[in-house]
């Protein structure tokens, strides 16, 4: 079966004070129907930019697709009009943002906002849309959903707002649900509850999920495959269980060795990715024709500084962009 989404050699450029930089550089991946694909990597590596590109929401004026394709249902979204992209966002691909207040409207009640999506998407009557909105709030485990539907966003706690946001994202029954660090603004207990909720919803909906997170425990629990991003490039891609137990890219290895217990104790702990020594290069250096991880890498050789690594494909489906992937 053809994948639900196919991203081919995508290059996204941003115009910055220092010139034009490839914030996403030659990114290719597929997403299958119903699967969960996770994106990990340090801050500034291009995870959100990838999500925004899929939604057709790149930063206005300064961001653009320079080359490559985003094929969804035989349609290349990089060529789609704004009107068509709005339609896709209302029906096929929806996103849960890190900070729910940015996407909830403060002047409408939660119930009204969810009902509005249902009316637009399913053509429901006012009363039917309201009833379904209450059902959705119940599905995301907001207590007393009938009463809470009449609350404004500011009357809810952070965790409840995030649940309401998830309910809204699910209202259009999307084929793809993108969750961009859905829990970073929340405290640890609530984070765990939101991941539990997403895990349950995963079983109930047929939507494919793109999960962007720093929480390796959540990746191990929820995702079938993962992409490790570094400086706008894909460092490693493949099945989660393989990557966690046998990382092939030194960057992945660094991220994972910071949390050794995830392998033996995947579900008990929710460890964060702790940063590897050193920092991600600045955006103006993203396009350079070398390994961008070289200056932080324990395995670095002259070749890494001289040319960009080619992809190494392993028989278990893992792909690592590293000159030394076979030695790891
Ligand atoms: N609107 C913008 N204008 C200029 N530069 C931007 C803009 N949005 C993102 N960038 C830059 O693009 C790069 C990639 O950013 P992106 O938000 O995709 O990172 P990320 O992987 O999502 O990081 P985080 O884990 O912190 O969310 C960063 O260098 C960031 O500074
Ligand atoms: Mg981000």
Tab-separated table of C-alpha atoms and ligand atoms in Angstrom:
chain	number	residue	atom	x	y	z
A	1	UNK	CA	0.000	0.000	0.000
A	2	UNK	CA	1.255	3.472	-0.850
A	3	UNK	CA	2.179	5.594	2.168
A	4	UNK	CA	-0.313	8.198	3.356
A	5	UNK	CA	2.277	10.921	3.133
A	6	UNK	CA	5.513	11.015	1.194
A	7	UNK	CA	8.042	13.771	1.711
A	8	UNK	CA	10.717	13.816	-0.970
A	9	UNK	CA	13.965	15.768	-0.803
A	10	UNK	CA	12.276	18.672	0.903
A	11	UNK	CA	14.271	21.871	1.211
A	12	UNK	CA	12.816	24.788	3.164
A	13	UNK	CA	14.669	28.080	3.079
A	14	UNK	CA	14.411	30.920	5.565
A	15	UNK	CA	15.566	34.423	4.848
A	16	UNK	CA	17.484	35.682	7.863
A	17	UNK	CA	19.665	38.698	8.633
A	18	UNK	CA	22.674	36.596	7.581
A	19	UNK	CA	21.176	35.543	4.263
A	20	UNK	CA	19.208	32.551	3.067
A	21	UNK	CA	19.554	29.336	5.075
A	22	UNK	CA	18.169	25.818	4.490
A	23	UNK	CA	16.265	25.291	7.731
A	24	UNK	CA	15.182	21.910	6.301
A	25	UNK	CA	17.779	20.355	4.046
A	26	UNK	CA	16.996	17.377	1.822
A	27	UNK	CA	14.451	15.726	4.100
A	28	UNK	CA	12.717	12.578	2.878
A	29	UNK	CA	10.405	10.285	4.800
A	30	UNK	CA	7.127	8.410	4.525
A	31	UNK	CA	4.200	8.181	6.917
A	32	UNK	CA	1.946	5.142	6.732
A	33	UNK	CA	-1.772	5.179	7.505
A	34	UNK	CA	-2.378	4.647	11.204
A	35	UNK	CA	1.277	4.706	12.258
A	36	UNK	CA	2.939	6.990	14.784
A	37	UNK	CA	6.152	8.609	13.604
A	38	UNK	CA	8.192	10.566	16.093
A	39	UNK	CA	10.592	13.460	15.510
A	40	UNK	CA	13.307	14.045	18.088
A	41	UNK	CA	16.371	16.268	18.256
A	42	UNK	CA	17.590	19.281	20.157
A	43	UNK	CA	16.039	22.710	20.091
A	44	UNK	CA	16.440	24.519	16.780
A	45	UNK	CA	16.957	21.413	14.613
A	46	UNK	CA	13.887	22.048	12.442
A	47	UNK	CA	11.200	19.821	13.943
A	48	UNK	CA	8.513	22.496	14.149
A	49	UNK	CA	9.520	23.855	10.761
A	50	UNK	CA	8.869	20.406	9.267
A	51	UNK	CA	5.425	20.350	10.906
A	52	UNK	CA	4.613	23.842	9.651
A	53	UNK	CA	5.693	22.892	6.129
A	54	UNK	CA	3.284	19.926	6.162
A	55	UNK	CA	0.478	22.247	7.279
A	56	UNK	CA	1.330	24.901	4.681
A	57	UNK	CA	2.019	27.328	7.519
A	58	UNK	CA	5.644	28.358	6.970
A	59	UNK	CA	6.526	31.794	8.378
A	60	UNK	CA	5.040	34.391	6.072
A	61	UNK	CA	7.401	36.165	3.651
A	62	UNK	CA	10.633	34.739	5.085
A	63	UNK	CA	9.952	30.999	4.665
A	64	UNK	CA	9.434	29.017	1.466
A	65	UNK	CA	9.683	25.561	-0.051
A	66	UNK	CA	12.795	25.810	-2.240
A	67	UNK	CA	12.530	22.293	-3.664
A	68	UNK	CA	11.109	18.857	-3.019
A	69	UNK	CA	7.619	17.446	-2.673
A	70	UNK	CA	5.049	16.734	0.002
A	71	UNK	CA	2.737	14.141	-1.516
A	72	UNK	CA	-0.543	13.559	0.298
A	73	UNK	CA	-3.224	11.477	-1.458
A	74	UNK	CA	-1.460	11.864	-4.821
A	75	UNK	CA	-1.421	15.637	-4.427
A	76	UNK	CA	1.772	17.671	-4.034
A	77	UNK	CA	1.007	20.074	-1.193
A	78	UNK	CA	3.989	22.266	-2.062
A	79	UNK	CA	2.053	23.259	-5.201
A	80	UNK	CA	-1.340	23.709	-3.511
A	81	UNK	CA	-3.080	27.090	-3.301
A	82	UNK	CA	-3.721	28.788	0.042
A	83	UNK	CA	-7.420	27.966	-0.275
A	84	UNK	CA	-6.653	24.298	-0.883
A	85	UNK	CA	-4.243	24.211	2.070
A	86	UNK	CA	-6.929	25.689	4.326
A	87	UNK	CA	-9.250	22.935	3.172
A	88	UNK	CA	-6.607	20.299	3.940
A	89	UNK	CA	-6.067	21.784	7.408
A	90	UNK	CA	-9.808	21.695	8.111
A	91	UNK	CA	-10.295	18.135	6.919
A	92	UNK	CA	-7.175	16.034	6.620
A	93	UNK	CA	-4.215	17.251	8.620
A	94	UNK	CA	-4.565	18.901	12.006
A	95	UNK	CA	-2.058	20.016	14.554
A	96	UNK	CA	-1.829	20.285	18.325
A	97	UNK	CA	0.478	23.133	19.232
A	98	UNK	CA	2.803	23.387	22.193
A	99	UNK	CA	0.899	26.303	23.732
A	100	UNK	CA	-2.866	25.803	23.398
A	101	UNK	CA	-3.612	29.493	24.022
A	102	UNK	CA	-2.065	30.300	20.642
A	103	UNK	CA	-4.699	28.257	18.834
A	104	UNK	CA	-7.721	28.589	21.085
A	105	UNK	CA	-9.751	31.726	20.611
A	106	UNK	CA	-10.107	33.547	23.959
A	107	UNK	CA	-13.503	35.108	23.155
A	108	UNK	CA	-15.415	31.893	22.411
A	109	UNK	CA	-16.251	29.045	24.776
A	110	UNK	CA	-14.483	25.744	24.283
A	111	UNK	CA	-17.767	24.109	23.249
A	112	UNK	CA	-18.451	26.778	20.627
A	113	UNK	CA	-14.992	26.385	19.119
A	114	UNK	CA	-15.204	22.630	18.810
A	115	UNK	CA	-18.794	22.817	17.553
A	116	UNK	CA	-17.692	25.293	14.883
A	117	UNK	CA	-15.170	22.786	13.513
A	118	UNK	CA	-17.845	20.074	13.511
A	119	UNK	CA	-20.348	22.276	11.709
A	120	UNK	CA	-17.830	23.226	9.068
A	121	UNK	CA	-16.525	19.714	8.616
A	122	UNK	CA	-19.551	17.492	9.063
A	123	UNK	CA	-22.340	19.970	8.320
A	124	UNK	CA	-23.993	19.235	11.653
A	125	UNK	CA	-26.804	21.383	13.028
A	126	UNK	CA	-26.015	23.709	15.921
A	127	UNK	CA	-27.523	21.359	18.502
A	128	UNK	CA	-25.939	18.218	17.054
A	129	UNK	CA	-22.523	19.911	16.859
A	130	UNK	CA	-22.791	21.000	20.497
A	131	UNK	CA	-23.715	17.475	21.603
A	132	UNK	CA	-20.777	16.043	19.653
A	133	UNK	CA	-18.436	18.678	21.137
A	134	UNK	CA	-19.477	17.545	24.624
A	135	UNK	CA	-18.807	13.948	23.562
A	136	UNK	CA	-15.325	14.899	22.366
A	137	UNK	CA	-14.558	16.699	25.635
A	138	UNK	CA	-15.606	13.533	27.409
A	139	UNK	CA	-13.339	11.478	25.117
A	140	UNK	CA	-10.343	13.598	26.102
A	141	UNK	CA	-11.350	13.058	29.744
A	142	UNK	CA	-12.398	16.513	30.790
A	143	UNK	CA	-14.534	15.994	33.892
A	144	UNK	CA	-18.124	17.280	33.705
A	145	UNK	CA	-17.846	17.871	29.947
A	146	UNK	CA	-21.401	19.206	29.664
A	147	UNK	CA	-20.657	22.010	32.102
A	148	UNK	CA	-17.090	22.652	30.950
A	149	UNK	CA	-18.140	23.092	27.311
A	150	UNK	CA	-19.454	26.510	28.312
A	151	UNK	CA	-16.119	27.590	29.794
A	152	UNK	CA	-13.826	30.061	28.094
A	153	UNK	CA	-10.214	28.952	27.605
A	154	UNK	CA	-8.973	31.193	30.450
A	155	UNK	CA	-11.274	29.345	32.869
A	156	UNK	CA	-9.460	26.063	32.288
A	157	UNK	CA	-6.154	24.778	33.646
A	158	UNK	CA	-3.217	24.290	31.264
A	159	UNK	CA	-3.799	20.550	31.114
A	160	UNK	CA	-7.512	20.981	30.408
A	161	UNK	CA	-6.800	23.502	27.677
A	162	UNK	CA	-4.406	21.037	26.083
A	163	UNK	CA	-7.136	18.374	26.223
A	164	UNK	CA	-9.623	20.797	24.671
A	165	UNK	CA	-7.067	21.508	21.950
A	166	UNK	CA	-6.729	17.794	21.266
A	167	UNK	CA	-10.528	17.470	21.103
A	168	UNK	CA	-10.601	20.293	18.569
A	169	UNK	CA	-7.846	18.733	16.488
A	170	UNK	CA	-9.760	15.449	16.434
A	171	UNK	CA	-13.113	17.064	15.583
A	172	UNK	CA	-12.464	17.013	11.842
A	173	UNK	CA	-11.421	13.337	12.015
A	174	UNK	CA	-8.037	14.061	10.450
A	175	UNK	CA	-6.010	11.482	8.554
A	176	UNK	CA	-2.880	12.968	10.073
A	177	UNK	CA	-2.586	14.457	13.545
A	178	UNK	CA	0.587	16.426	14.229
A	179	UNK	CA	1.425	16.902	17.905
A	180	UNK	CA	4.269	19.389	18.325
A	181	UNK	CA	5.617	18.997	21.848
A	182	UNK	CA	2.084	18.750	23.183
A	183	UNK	CA	3.165	18.628	26.813
A	184	UNK	CA	6.167	20.910	27.298
A	185	UNK	CA	4.091	23.703	28.844
A	186	UNK	CA	2.648	21.322	31.452
A	187	UNK	CA	3.898	19.916	34.733
A	188	UNK	CA	5.188	16.363	34.887
A	189	UNK	CA	2.071	14.602	36.208
A	190	UNK	CA	-0.145	16.312	33.648
A	191	UNK	CA	2.391	15.478	30.915
A	192	UNK	CA	2.042	11.796	31.763
A	193	UNK	CA	-1.761	12.079	31.635
A	194	UNK	CA	-1.700	13.739	28.215
A	195	UNK	CA	0.581	11.029	26.819
A	196	UNK	CA	-1.712	8.365	28.266
A	197	UNK	CA	-4.604	10.110	26.569
A	198	UNK	CA	-2.771	10.238	23.240
A	199	UNK	CA	-1.872	6.565	23.589
A	200	UNK	CA	-5.545	5.698	24.105
A	201	UNK	CA	-6.732	7.928	21.284
A	202	UNK	CA	-4.174	6.266	19.055
A	203	UNK	CA	-6.005	2.999	19.496
A	204	UNK	CA	-9.395	4.583	18.883
A	205	UNK	CA	-8.749	6.781	15.846
A	206	UNK	CA	-7.339	5.617	12.561
A	207	UNK	CA	-5.299	8.808	12.222
A	208	UNK	CA	-1.570	8.612	11.647
A	209	UNK	CA	0.272	10.638	14.276
A	210	UNK	CA	3.414	12.728	13.923
A	211	UNK	CA	4.703	13.181	17.445
A	212	UNK	CA	7.376	15.804	18.047
A	213	UNK	CA	8.772	15.445	21.540
A	214	UNK	CA	11.772	15.535	23.856
A	215	UNK	CA	10.271	12.713	25.883
A	216	UNK	CA	12.056	9.499	24.886
A	217	UNK	CA	9.750	7.462	27.111
A	218	UNK	CA	6.812	8.690	25.025
A	219	UNK	CA	8.654	7.846	21.793
A	220	UNK	CA	9.371	4.334	23.035
A	221	UNK	CA	5.773	3.844	24.120
A	222	UNK	CA	3.915	5.390	21.218
A	223	UNK	CA	5.899	5.466	18.010
A	224	UNK	CA	6.694	2.727	15.510
A	225	UNK	CA	9.341	4.733	13.681
A	226	UNK	CA	11.383	7.779	14.521
A	227	UNK	CA	13.397	10.483	12.815
A	228	UNK	CA	16.333	12.084	14.580
A	229	UNK	CA	16.834	15.616	13.242
A	230	UNK	CA	20.064	17.540	13.466
A	231	UNK	CA	20.621	21.060	12.098
A	232	UNK	CA	17.835	20.784	9.540
A	233	UNK	CA	18.906	17.350	8.339
A	234	UNK	CA	17.778	13.840	9.049
A	235	UNK	CA	20.543	12.177	11.073
A	236	UNK	CA	18.792	8.858	11.549
A	237	UNK	CA	15.486	7.258	10.572
A	238	UNK	CA	14.004	3.855	11.292
A	239	UNK	CA	12.105	1.557	13.663
A	240	UNK	CA	12.074	2.908	17.233
A	241	UNK	CA	13.055	-0.376	18.902
A	242	UNK	CA	16.068	-0.750	16.573
A	243	UNK	CA	17.253	2.830	16.964
A	244	UNK	CA	16.936	2.815	20.743
A	245	UNK	CA	18.830	-0.424	21.137
A	246	UNK	CA	21.344	0.075	18.269
A	247	UNK	CA	21.721	3.723	17.323
A	248	UNK	CA	23.820	4.079	14.140
A	249	UNK	CA	24.438	7.811	14.237
A	250	UNK	CA	26.745	9.233	16.918
A	251	UNK	CA	24.203	11.992	17.575
A	252	UNK	CA	21.443	9.483	18.276
A	253	UNK	CA	23.836	7.505	20.373
A	254	UNK	CA	24.592	10.629	22.411
A	255	UNK	CA	20.921	11.422	22.912
A	256	UNK	CA	20.127	7.896	23.970
A	257	UNK	CA	23.123	7.246	26.184
A	258	UNK	CA	22.002	10.232	28.222
A	259	UNK	CA	18.970	8.160	29.172
A	260	UNK	CA	20.347	4.588	29.516
A	261	UNK	CA	17.374	3.251	31.444
A	262	UNK	CA	14.906	3.732	28.578
A	263	UNK	CA	16.081	0.482	27.085
A	264	UNK	CA	15.491	-1.635	30.164
A	265	UNK	CA	12.706	0.407	31.649
A	266	UNK	CA	10.841	2.015	28.808
A	267	UNK	CA	7.494	2.513	30.449
A	268	UNK	CA	8.332	3.372	34.052
A	269	UNK	CA	10.360	6.506	33.493
A	270	UNK	CA	9.766	9.502	31.261
A	271	UNK	CA	13.293	10.710	30.735
A	272	UNK	CA	13.972	13.830	28.707
A	273	UNK	CA	16.643	14.018	26.085
A	274	UNK	CA	19.595	15.549	27.851
A	275	UNK	CA	21.800	17.584	25.606
A	276	UNK	CA	24.955	16.144	24.147
A	277	UNK	CA	28.007	18.335	25.004
A	278	UNK	CA	28.332	21.299	22.637
A	279	UNK	CA	25.651	23.179	20.736
A	280	UNK	CA	23.664	22.964	17.503
A	281	UNK	CA	25.281	25.148	14.791
A	282	UNK	CA	23.575	28.429	14.056
A	283	UNK	CA	21.106	28.590	11.211
A	284	UNK	CA	23.506	30.401	8.871
A	285	UNK	CA	25.807	27.333	8.915
A	286	UNK	CA	23.066	24.769	8.208
A	287	UNK	CA	23.760	24.380	4.486
A	288	UNK	CA	27.464	23.600	4.666
A	289	UNK	CA	28.812	20.714	2.644
A	290	UNK	CA	30.131	18.677	5.567
A	291	UNK	CA	28.814	16.761	8.553
A	292	UNK	CA	27.246	19.433	10.742
A	293	UNK	CA	27.647	17.256	13.842
A	294	UNK	CA	31.409	16.822	13.282
A	295	UNK	CA	32.559	19.398	15.838
A	296	UNK	CA	30.665	17.570	18.615
A	297	UNK	CA	31.373	14.020	17.486
A	298	UNK	CA	33.648	11.516	19.201
A	299	UNK	CA	34.097	9.587	15.935
A	300	UNK	CA	35.068	12.574	13.773
A	301	UNK	CA	37.659	12.139	11.000
A	302	UNK	CA	38.885	14.456	8.205
A	303	UNK	CA	36.289	13.048	5.853
A	304	UNK	CA	33.467	14.360	8.089
A	305	UNK	CA	34.806	17.910	7.822
A	306	UNK	CA	35.373	17.579	4.075
A	307	UNK	CA	32.066	16.245	2.783
A	308	UNK	CA	28.458	15.691	3.681
A	309	UNK	CA	27.798	12.074	4.726
A	310	UNK	CA	25.796	9.903	2.372
A	311	UNK	CA	22.940	7.716	3.584
A	312	UNK	CA	23.757	4.266	4.949
A	313	UNK	CA	20.872	1.854	4.781
A	314	UNK	CA	20.902	-1.161	7.098
A	315	UNK	CA	19.044	-4.401	6.585
A	316	UNK	CA	16.731	-3.744	9.544
A	317	UNK	CA	15.403	-0.585	7.875
A	318	UNK	CA	17.575	1.876	9.771
A	319	UNK	CA	19.088	4.730	7.758
A	320	UNK	CA	21.905	6.861	9.166
A	321	UNK	CA	23.593	9.809	7.482
A	322	UNK	CA	27.072	9.269	8.882
A	323	UNK	CA	30.436	8.292	7.376
A	324	UNK	CA	31.048	6.021	10.348
A	325	UNK	CA	27.596	4.494	10.771
A	326	UNK	CA	28.938	0.997	10.131
A	327	UNK	CA	31.548	1.263	12.880
A	328	UNK	CA	29.072	2.147	15.595
B	1	LIG	N1	9.696	32.575	12.375
B	1	LIG	C1	11.011	32.361	12.328
B	1	LIG	N2	11.881	33.318	11.907
B	1	LIG	C2	13.206	33.098	11.856
B	1	LIG	N3	13.793	31.959	12.198
B	1	LIG	C3	13.011	30.970	12.653
B	1	LIG	C4	11.583	31.111	12.735
B	1	LIG	N4	11.073	29.955	13.219
B	1	LIG	C5	12.126	29.145	13.422
B	1	LIG	N5	13.295	29.742	13.082
B	1	LIG	C6	14.636	29.131	13.151
B	1	LIG	O1	14.605	27.924	12.417
B	1	LIG	C7	15.379	26.911	13.072
B	1	LIG	C8	14.552	25.680	13.295
B	1	LIG	O2	13.496	26.012	14.190
B	1	LIG	P1	12.381	24.997	14.676
B	1	LIG	O3	11.365	25.842	15.360
B	1	LIG	O4	11.915	24.164	13.561
B	1	LIG	O5	13.173	24.127	15.730
B	1	LIG	P2	12.659	22.916	16.644
B	1	LIG	O6	13.427	21.712	16.264
B	1	LIG	O7	11.188	22.846	16.577
B	1	LIG	O8	13.140	23.383	18.108
B	1	LIG	P3	12.390	23.272	19.546
B	1	LIG	O9	12.721	21.920	20.081
B	1	LIG	O10	13.034	24.358	20.336
B	1	LIG	O11	10.936	23.513	19.334
B	1	LIG	C9	15.912	27.573	14.339
B	1	LIG	O12	17.233	28.001	14.091
B	1	LIG	C10	14.999	28.733	14.557
B	1	LIG	O13	15.678	29.781	15.210
B	2	LIG	MG1	9.649	23.241	17.917
